[in-house]
Coordinates of C-alpha atoms in Angstrom, one line a residue:
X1256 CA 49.0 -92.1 -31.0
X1257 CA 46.4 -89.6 -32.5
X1258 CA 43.8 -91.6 -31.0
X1259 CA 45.3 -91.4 -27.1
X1260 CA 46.1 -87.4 -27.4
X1261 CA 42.4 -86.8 -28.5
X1262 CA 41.0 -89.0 -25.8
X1263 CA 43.1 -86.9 -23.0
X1264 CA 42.0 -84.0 -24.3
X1265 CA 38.3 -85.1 -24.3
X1266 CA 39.3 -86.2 -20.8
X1267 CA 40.9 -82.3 -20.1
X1268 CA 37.4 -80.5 -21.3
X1269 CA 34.9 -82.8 -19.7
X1270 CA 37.3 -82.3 -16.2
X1271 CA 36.8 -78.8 -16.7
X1272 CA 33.6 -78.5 -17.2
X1273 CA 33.0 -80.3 -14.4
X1274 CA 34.9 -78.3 -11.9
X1275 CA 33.6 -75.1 -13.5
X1276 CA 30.1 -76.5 -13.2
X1277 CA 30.3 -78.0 -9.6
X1278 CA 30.3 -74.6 -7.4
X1279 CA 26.7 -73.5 -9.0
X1280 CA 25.4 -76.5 -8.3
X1281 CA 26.7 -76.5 -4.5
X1282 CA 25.3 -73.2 -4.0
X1283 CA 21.7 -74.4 -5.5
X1284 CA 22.0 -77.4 -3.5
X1285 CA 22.4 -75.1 -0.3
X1286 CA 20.9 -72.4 -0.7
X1287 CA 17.3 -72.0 1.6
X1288 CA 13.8 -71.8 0.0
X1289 CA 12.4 -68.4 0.1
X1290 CA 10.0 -67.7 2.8
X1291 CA 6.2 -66.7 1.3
X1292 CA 5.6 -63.2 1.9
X1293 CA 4.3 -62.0 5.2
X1294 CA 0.4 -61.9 5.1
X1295 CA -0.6 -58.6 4.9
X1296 CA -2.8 -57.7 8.0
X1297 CA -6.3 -56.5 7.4
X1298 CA -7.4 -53.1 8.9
X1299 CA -10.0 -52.5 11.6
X1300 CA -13.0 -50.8 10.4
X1301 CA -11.6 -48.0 12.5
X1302 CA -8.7 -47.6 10.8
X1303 CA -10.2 -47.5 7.1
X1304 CA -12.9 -44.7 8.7
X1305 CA -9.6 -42.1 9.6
X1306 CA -7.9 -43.2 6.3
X1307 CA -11.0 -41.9 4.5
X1308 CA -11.5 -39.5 6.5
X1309 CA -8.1 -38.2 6.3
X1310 CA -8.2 -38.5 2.8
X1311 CA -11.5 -36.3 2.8
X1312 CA -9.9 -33.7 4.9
X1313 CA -6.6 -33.4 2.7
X1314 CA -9.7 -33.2 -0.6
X1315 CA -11.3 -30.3 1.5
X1316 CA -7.6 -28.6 1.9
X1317 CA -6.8 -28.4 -1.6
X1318 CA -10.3 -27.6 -2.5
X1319 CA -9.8 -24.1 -0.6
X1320 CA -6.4 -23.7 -2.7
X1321 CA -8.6 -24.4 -5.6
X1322 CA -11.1 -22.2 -5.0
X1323 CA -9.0 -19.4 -4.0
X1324 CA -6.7 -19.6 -7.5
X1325 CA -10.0 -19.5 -9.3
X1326 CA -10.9 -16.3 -7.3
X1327 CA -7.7 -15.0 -8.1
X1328 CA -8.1 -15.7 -11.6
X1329 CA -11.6 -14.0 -11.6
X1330 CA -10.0 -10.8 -10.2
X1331 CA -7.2 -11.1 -12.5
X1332 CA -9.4 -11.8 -15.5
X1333 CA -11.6 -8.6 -14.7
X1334 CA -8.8 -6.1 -14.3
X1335 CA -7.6 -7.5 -17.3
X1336 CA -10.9 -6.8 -19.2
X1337 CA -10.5 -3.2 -17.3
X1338 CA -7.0 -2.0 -18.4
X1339 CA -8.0 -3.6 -21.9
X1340 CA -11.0 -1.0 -22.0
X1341 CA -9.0 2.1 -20.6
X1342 CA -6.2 1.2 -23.4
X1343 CA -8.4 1.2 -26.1
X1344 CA -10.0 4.4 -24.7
X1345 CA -6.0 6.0 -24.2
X1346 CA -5.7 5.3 -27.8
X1347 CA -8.6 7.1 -29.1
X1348 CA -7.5 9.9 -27.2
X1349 CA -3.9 9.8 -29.0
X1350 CA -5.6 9.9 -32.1
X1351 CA -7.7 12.6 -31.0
X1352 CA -4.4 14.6 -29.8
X1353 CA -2.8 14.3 -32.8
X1354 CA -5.7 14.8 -34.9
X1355 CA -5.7 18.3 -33.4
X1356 CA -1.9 18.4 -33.5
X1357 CA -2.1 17.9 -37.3
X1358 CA -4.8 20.9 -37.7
X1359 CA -3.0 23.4 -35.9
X1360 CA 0.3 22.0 -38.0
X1361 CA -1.8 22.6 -41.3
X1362 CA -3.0 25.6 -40.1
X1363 CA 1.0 26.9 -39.8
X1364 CA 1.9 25.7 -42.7
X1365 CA -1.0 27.7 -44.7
X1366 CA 0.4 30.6 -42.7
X1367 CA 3.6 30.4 -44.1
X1368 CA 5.1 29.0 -41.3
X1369 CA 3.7 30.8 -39.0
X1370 CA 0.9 30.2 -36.5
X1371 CA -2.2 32.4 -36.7
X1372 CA -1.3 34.7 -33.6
X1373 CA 1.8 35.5 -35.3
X1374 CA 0.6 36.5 -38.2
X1375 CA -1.2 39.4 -35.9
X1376 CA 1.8 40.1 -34.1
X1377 CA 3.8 41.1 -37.3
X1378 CA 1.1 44.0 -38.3
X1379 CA 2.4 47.3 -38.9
X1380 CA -0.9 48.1 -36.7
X1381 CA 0.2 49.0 -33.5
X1382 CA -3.2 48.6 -31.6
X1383 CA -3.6 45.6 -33.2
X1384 CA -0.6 44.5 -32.4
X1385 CA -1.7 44.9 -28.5
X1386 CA -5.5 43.4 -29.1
X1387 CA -3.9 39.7 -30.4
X1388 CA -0.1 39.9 -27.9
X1389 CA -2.7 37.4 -25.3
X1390 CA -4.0 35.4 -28.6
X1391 CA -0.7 34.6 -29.2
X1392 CA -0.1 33.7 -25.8
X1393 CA -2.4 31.4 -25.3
X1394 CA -2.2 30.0 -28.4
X1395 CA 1.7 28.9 -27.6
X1396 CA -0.3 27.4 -24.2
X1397 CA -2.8 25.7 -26.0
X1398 CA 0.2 24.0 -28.0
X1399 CA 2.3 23.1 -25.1
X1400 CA -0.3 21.8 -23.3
X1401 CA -1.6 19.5 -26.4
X1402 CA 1.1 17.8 -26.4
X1403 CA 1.8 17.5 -22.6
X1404 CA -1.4 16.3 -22.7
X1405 CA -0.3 13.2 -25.8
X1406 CA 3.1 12.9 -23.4
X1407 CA 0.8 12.2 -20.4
X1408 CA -1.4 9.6 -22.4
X1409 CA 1.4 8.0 -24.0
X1410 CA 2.9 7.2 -20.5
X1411 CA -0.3 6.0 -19.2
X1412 CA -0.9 3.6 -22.0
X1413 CA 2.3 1.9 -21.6
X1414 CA 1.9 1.5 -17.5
X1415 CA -1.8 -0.4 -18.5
X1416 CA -0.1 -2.2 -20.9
X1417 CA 2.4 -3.4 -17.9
X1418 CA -0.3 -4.0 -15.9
X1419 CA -1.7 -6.0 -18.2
X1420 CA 1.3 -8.0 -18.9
X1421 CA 1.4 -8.4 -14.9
X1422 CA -1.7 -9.6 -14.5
X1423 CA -1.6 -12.0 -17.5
X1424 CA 1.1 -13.5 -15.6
X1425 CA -0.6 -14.2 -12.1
X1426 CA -3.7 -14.8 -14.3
X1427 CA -1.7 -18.1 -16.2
X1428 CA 0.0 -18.5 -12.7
X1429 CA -3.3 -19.1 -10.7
X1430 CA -4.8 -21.5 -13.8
X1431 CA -1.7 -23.8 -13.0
X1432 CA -2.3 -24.2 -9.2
X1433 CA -6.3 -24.5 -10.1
X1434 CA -5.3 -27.5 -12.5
X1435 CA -2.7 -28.9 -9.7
X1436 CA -5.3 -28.6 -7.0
X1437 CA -8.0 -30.2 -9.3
X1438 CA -5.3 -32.9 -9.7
X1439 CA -4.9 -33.7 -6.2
X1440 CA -8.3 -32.9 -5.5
X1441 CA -9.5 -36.0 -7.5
X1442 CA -6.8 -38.3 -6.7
X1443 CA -7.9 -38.1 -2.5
X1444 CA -11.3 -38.2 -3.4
X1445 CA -11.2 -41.4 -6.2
X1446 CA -9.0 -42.7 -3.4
X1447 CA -11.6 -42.4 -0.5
X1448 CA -14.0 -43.7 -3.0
X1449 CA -12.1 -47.0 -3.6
X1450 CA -11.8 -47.8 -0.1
X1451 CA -15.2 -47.2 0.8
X1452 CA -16.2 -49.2 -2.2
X1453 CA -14.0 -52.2 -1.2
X1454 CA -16.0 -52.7 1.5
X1455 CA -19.6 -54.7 1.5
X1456 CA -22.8 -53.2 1.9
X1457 CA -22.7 -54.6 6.1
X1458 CA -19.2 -52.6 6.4
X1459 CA -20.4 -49.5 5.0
X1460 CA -23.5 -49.3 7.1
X1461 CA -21.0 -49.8 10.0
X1462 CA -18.5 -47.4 8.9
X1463 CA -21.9 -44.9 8.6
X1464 CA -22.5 -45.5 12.3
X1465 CA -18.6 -45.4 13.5
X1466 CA -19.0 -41.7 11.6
X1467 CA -22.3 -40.9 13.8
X1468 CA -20.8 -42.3 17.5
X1469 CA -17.6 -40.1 16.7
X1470 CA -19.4 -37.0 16.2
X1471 CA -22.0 -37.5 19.1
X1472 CA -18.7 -38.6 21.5
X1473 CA -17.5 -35.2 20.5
X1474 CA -20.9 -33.3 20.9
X1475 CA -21.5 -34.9 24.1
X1476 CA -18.2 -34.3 25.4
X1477 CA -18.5 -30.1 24.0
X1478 CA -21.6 -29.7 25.4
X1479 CA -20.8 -31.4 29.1
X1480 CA -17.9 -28.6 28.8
X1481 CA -20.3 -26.3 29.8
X1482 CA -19.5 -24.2 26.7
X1483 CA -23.5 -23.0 25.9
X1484 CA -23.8 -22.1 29.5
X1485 CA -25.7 -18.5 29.2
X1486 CA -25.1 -18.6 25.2
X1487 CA -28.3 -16.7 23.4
X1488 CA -30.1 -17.6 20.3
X1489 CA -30.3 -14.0 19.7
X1490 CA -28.6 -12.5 16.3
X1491 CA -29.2 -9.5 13.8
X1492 CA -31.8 -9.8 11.1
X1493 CA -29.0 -10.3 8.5
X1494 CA -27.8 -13.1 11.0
X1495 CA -31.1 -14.7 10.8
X1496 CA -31.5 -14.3 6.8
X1497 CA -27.6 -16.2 6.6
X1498 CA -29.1 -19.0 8.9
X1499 CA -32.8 -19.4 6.9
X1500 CA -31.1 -19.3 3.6
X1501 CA -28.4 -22.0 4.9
X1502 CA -31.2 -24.3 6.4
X1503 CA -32.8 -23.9 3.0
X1504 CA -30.2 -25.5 1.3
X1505 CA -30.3 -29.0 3.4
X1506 CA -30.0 -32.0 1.4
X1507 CA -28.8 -30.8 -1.6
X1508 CA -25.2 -32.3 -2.3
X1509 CA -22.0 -31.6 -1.4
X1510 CA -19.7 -31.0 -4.6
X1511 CA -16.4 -29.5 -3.9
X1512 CA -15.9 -26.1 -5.8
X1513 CA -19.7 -25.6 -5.8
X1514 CA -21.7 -22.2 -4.9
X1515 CA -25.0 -23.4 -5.8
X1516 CA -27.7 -23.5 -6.3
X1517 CA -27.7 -27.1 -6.8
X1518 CA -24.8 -28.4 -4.7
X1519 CA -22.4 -26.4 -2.3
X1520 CA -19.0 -27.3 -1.2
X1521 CA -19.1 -25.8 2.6
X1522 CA -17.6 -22.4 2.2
X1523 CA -19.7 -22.2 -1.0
X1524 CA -22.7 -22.9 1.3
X1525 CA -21.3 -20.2 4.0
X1526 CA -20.8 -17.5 1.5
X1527 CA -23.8 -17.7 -1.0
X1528 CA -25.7 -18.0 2.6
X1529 CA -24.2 -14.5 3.4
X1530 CA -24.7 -13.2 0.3
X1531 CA -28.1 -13.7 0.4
X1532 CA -28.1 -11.7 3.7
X1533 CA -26.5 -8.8 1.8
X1534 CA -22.6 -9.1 2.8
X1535 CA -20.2 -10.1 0.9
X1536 CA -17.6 -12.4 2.7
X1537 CA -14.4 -13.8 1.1
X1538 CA -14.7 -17.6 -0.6
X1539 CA -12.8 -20.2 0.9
X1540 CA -12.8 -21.2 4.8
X1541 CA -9.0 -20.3 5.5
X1542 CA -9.7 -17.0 3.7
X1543 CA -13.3 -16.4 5.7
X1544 CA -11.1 -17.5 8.8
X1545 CA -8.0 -15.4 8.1
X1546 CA -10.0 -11.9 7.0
X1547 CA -13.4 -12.2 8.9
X1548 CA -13.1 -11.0 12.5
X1549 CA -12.9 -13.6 15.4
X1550 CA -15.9 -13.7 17.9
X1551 CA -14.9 -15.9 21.2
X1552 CA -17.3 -19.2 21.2
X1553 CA -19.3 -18.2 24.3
X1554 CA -20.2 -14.9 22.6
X1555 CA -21.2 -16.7 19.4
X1556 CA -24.6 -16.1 17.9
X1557 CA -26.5 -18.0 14.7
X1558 CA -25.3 -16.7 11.4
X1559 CA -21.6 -17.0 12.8
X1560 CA -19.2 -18.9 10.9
X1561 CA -17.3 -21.9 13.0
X1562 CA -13.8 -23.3 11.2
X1563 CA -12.4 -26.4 12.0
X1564 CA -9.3 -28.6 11.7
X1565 CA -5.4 -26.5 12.5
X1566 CA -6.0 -26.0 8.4
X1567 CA -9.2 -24.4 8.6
X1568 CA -10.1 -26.6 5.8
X1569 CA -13.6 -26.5 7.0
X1570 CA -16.5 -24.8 7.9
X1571 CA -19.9 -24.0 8.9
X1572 CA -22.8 -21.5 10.1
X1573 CA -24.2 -21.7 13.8
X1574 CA -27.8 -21.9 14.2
X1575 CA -28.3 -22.1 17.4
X1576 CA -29.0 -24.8 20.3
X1577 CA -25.6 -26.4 20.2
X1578 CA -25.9 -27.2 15.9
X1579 CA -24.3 -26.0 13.2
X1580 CA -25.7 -26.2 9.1
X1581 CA -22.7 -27.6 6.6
X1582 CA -22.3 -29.2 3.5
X1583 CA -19.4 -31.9 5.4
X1584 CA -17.4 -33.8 2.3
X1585 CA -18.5 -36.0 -0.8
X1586 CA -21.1 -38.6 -1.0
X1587 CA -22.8 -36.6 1.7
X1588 CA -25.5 -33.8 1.7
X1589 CA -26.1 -30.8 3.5
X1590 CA -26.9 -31.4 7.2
X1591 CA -27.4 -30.2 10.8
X1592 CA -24.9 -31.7 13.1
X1593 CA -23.6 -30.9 16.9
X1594 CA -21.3 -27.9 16.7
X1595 CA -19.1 -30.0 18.6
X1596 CA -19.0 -32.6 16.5
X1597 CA -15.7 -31.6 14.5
X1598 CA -12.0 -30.0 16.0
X1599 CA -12.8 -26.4 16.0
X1600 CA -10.3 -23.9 15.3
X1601 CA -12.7 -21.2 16.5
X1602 CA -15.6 -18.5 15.3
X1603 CA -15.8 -15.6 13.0
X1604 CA -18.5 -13.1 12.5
X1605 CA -19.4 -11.6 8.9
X1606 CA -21.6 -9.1 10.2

């Protein structure tokens, strides 16, 4: 009897398991093999030249932020060093104040309380009495304004030391976007780099020349325009010492953030180039674009500045003939190229 009721209860499990078991292995009976992944589809040569190029442009963008926080911070840095001067100066001059407070209070108390003028004014000496009454007079002035004159002092120091704290503030401010712009900065460019490096040594040569027929379909197409039509090479000599100092400068290396005199980034190149001619023009190419004021193109002369791109995240100098001198992006140098080469936003003139 023992023997029947354990073998229907092996019988029970072994059923169950069964049934349990039997829907899992319907379901991986039935179910459908996974398709392979689609293949991915390899880009055009085309298509990896406006990727890097794109990712170039968005470099050249936040280089301008970069450059303009780090101006900023120059500015802020300075005024810093100035209110730090004119505080320590302010407090000199306290202790000077109340050096000369603490005579003239010495000088009472030897008196018996009383200031020096007084003691004149308490004579039994009448016309001595008259000779001192304007001593005393302007000895109460020379009081009042000693310390008017600590009041004032004391009020100025503190407004430096707000300034201060102000300027410490947009100073710490302006390091965090240089450090967030240097972040992106390097991420676009390393990523650029990696696709151009991907590529073999036939496909970069080609992507060279893809570069080249875009720029001269763009010049040619400029030019036919009819845009130089009665446009003179004529310009100022501090036009002509911007353009000769530019020129100079071809073939050195484009390293964003640069002012040379080794390697330029192009506002760098525009500025320094400026400089040189004696005016001092803001640093980046959205600032030189926003503050500088705007020439129209057919009334452009060399030494003028041309910004490209909606952004104007670029820029370079007009040297006559249809050509412009620019430092263009990294891995390349500075070069002459077609003024119509690029999408210009349009022209400004330093001076």
């Amino acid at each position: 009897m023992n023997r029947r009721r354990h073998a229907i209860a092996t019988f029970t499990v072994v059923c169950a398991l069964t049934v349990l078991a039997s829907p899992v292995l319907t379901l991986q009976a039935s179910a459908a093999p996974l398709p392979p992944p689609p293949k991915q589809q390899k880009k055009t040569l085309e298509e990896v030249r406006q990727e890097i190029d794109g990712l170039y442009r968005q470099a050249a963008s936040a280089t301008d932020a970069y450059n303009l926080a780090e101006e900023k911070s120059k500015e802020q840095s300075e005024e810093i060093v100035k209110l730090a001067r004119m505080i320590v100066a302010g407090r000199e001059k306290i202790e000077d104040l109340k050096a000369r407070a603490g005579a003239a209070a010495r000088a009472q108390y030897r008196n018996g309380g009383l200031p020096d003028g007084a003691q004149f004014v308490l004579t039994d000496d009448p016309q001595l009495f008259l000779d001192n009454a304007g001593r005393l007079k302007e000895g109460h002035k020379a009081t009042r304004d000693l310390l008017g004159e600590m009041n004032r002092t004391q009020v100025e120091l503190t407004a430096y030391a707000n300034d201060a704290s102000v300027n410490w503030t947009k100073l710490e401010a302006n390091r965090v976007k240089q450090a967030k712009a240097k972040k992106e900065i390097d991420a676009k460019i390393e990523a650029a780099k990696k696709l151009e490096s991907e590529l073999a040594a036939e496909e970069r040569a080609r992507l060279l020349r893809l570069e080249e027929q875009e720029q001269y379909r763009n010049q040619t197409a400029w030019i036919g325009s009819g845009i130089l039509k009665g446009l003179s090479d004529k310009t100022t000599p501090a036009g002509k010492r911007a353009v000769e100092f530019a020129t100079a400068q071809i073939g050195k290396p484009y390293v964003w953030g640069a002012e040379g005199p080794g390697s330029y980034d192009c506002s760098g190149l525009t500025q320094t180039a400026w400089s040189a001619a004696g005016r001092n023009i803001p640093r980046t190419s959205q600032e030189q674009w926003r503050l500088l004021p705007h020439v129209a193109i057919e009334d452009m002369r060399p030494g003028d500045l041309i910004v490209y791109y909606k952004d104007a995240s670029h820029i370079g100098m007009y040297v006559g003939n249809g050509a412009i001198v620019h430092a263009p992006r990294p891995g390349r140098n500075v070069t002459i190229t077609g003024a119509g080469s690029m999408e210009i936003l349009g022209v400004v003139r330093p001076g």
